[in-house]
C-alpha positions as a Python dict, from the first residue, in 0.01 Angstrom:
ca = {
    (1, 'X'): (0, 0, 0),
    (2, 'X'): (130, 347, -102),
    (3, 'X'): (276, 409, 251),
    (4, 'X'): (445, 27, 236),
    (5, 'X'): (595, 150, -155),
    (6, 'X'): (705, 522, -5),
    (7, 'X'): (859, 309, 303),
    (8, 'X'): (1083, 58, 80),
    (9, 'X'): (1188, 315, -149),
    (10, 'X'): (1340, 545, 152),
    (11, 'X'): (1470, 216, 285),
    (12, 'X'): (1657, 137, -61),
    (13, 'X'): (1780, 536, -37),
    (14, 'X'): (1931, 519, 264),
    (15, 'X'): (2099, 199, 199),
    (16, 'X'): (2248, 377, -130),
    (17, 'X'): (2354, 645, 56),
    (18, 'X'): (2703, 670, 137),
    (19, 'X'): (2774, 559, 461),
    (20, 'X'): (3042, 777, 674),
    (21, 'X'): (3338, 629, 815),
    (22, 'X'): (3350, 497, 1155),
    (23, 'X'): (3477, 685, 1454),
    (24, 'X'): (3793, 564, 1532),
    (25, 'X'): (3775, 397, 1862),
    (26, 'X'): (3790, 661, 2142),
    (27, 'X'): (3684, 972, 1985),
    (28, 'X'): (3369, 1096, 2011),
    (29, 'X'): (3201, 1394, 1819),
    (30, 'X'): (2895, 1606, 1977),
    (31, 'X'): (2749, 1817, 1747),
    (32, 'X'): (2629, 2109, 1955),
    (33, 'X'): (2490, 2380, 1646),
    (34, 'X'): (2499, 2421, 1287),
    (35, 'X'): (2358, 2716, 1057),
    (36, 'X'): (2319, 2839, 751),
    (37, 'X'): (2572, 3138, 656),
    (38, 'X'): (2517, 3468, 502),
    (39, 'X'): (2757, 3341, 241),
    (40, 'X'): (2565, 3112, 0),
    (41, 'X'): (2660, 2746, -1),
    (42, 'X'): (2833, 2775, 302),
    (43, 'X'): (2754, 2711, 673),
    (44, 'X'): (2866, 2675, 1038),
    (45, 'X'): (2938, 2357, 1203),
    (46, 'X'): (3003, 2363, 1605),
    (47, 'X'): (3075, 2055, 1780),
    (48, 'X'): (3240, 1889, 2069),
    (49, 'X'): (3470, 1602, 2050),
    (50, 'X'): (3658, 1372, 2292),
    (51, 'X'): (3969, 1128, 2305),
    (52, 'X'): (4058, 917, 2550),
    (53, 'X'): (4409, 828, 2643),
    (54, 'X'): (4624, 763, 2375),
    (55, 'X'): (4326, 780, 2116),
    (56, 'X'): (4390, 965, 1803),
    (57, 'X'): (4176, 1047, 1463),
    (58, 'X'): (4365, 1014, 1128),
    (59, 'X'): (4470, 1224, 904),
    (60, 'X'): (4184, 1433, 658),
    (61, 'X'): (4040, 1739, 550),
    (62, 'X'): (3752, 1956, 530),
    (63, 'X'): (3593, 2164, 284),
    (64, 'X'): (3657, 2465, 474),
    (65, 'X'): (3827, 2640, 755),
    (66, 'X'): (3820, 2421, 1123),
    (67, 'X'): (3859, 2655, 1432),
    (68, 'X'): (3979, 2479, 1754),
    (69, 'X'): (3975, 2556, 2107),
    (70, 'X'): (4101, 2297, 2349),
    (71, 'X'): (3891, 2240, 2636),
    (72, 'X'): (4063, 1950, 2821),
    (73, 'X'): (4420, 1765, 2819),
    (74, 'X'): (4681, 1809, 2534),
    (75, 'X'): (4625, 1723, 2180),
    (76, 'X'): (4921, 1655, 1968),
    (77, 'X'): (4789, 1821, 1599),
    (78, 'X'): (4979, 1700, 1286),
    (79, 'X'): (4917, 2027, 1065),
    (80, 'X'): (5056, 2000, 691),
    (81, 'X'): (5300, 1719, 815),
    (82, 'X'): (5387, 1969, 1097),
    (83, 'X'): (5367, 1885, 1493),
    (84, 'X'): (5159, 2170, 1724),
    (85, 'X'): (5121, 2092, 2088),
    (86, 'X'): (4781, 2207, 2186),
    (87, 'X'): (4704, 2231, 2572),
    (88, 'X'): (4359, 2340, 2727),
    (89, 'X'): (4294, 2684, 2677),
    (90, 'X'): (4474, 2714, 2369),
    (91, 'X'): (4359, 2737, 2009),
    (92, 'X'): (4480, 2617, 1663),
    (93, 'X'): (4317, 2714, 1323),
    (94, 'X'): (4330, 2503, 1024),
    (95, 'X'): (4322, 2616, 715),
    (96, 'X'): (4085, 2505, 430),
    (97, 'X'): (4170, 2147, 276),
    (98, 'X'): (4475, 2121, 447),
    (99, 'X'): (4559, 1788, 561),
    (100, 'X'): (4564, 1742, 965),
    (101, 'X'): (4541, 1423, 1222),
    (102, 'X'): (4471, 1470, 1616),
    (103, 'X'): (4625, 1210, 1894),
    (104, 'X'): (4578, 1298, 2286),
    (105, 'X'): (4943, 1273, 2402),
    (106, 'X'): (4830, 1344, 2787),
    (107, 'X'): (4758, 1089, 3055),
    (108, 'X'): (4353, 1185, 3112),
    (109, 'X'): (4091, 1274, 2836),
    (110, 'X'): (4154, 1557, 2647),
    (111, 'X'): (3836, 1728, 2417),
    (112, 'X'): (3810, 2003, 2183),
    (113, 'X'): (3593, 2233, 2096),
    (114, 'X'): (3583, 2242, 1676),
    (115, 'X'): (3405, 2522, 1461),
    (116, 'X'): (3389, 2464, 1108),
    (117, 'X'): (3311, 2698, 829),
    (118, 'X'): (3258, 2499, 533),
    (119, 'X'): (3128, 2394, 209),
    (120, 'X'): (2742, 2257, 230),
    (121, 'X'): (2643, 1917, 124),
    (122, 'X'): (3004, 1823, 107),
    (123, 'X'): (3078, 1554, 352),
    (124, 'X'): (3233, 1727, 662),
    (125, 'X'): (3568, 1512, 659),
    (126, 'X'): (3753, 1329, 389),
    (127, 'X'): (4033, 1068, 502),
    (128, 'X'): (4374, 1074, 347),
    (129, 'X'): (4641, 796, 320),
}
């Protein structure tokens, strides 16, 4: 009975929870590390992610710095309302909070490879209209 109680209550919890947004239809994001930093209330976020043709991910923010490295294809970065071509082999850094949007402008896939140094337990990105 106690196991049945502790089972609905993390049920109800997790349904509270704020949900995050869905990917927006061909991105994908593999998160390959994270870790604590020597800095207090900050940590390291390392992932991969993929667009397909044409696909792009809106504009947002992070609570922190995001590092990028393209590994594949040409990503078209909107940087503080600014366009930066980004081919593979390149690199773009974005500063902390400032606003940014990703859209593969080649003709195959195109993937990058995203370090963030942020803010813990703040949601890792935050849309903007």
């Amino acid at each position: 009975m106690v196991l049945a109680a502790m089972l609905s209550a993390a049920a109800l919890a997790a349904l509270a929870a704020p949900q995050p947004m869905p990917r927006p239809a061909g991105t994908a994001r593999t998160d390959l590390q994270r870790h604590d930093l020597s800095v207090p209330g900050w940590e390291s976020i390392q992932a991969l992610v993929s667009f397909a043709p044409g696909s792009s991910f809106p504009r947002h923010k992070h609570p922190g710095e995001e590092i990028i490295y393209v590994t594949q294809g040409t990503i078209e970065y909107e940087v503080a309302g600014k366009p930066v071509i980004v081919k593979a082999g390149e690199v773009l850094f974005v500063p902390h909070g400032i606003v940014h949007a990703a859209r593969n402008v080649g003709e195959g896939p195109a993937a990058e490879l995203a370090t963030y140094v942020v803010e813990k337990n703040k949601p890792l990105t935050e849309f903007v209209e």
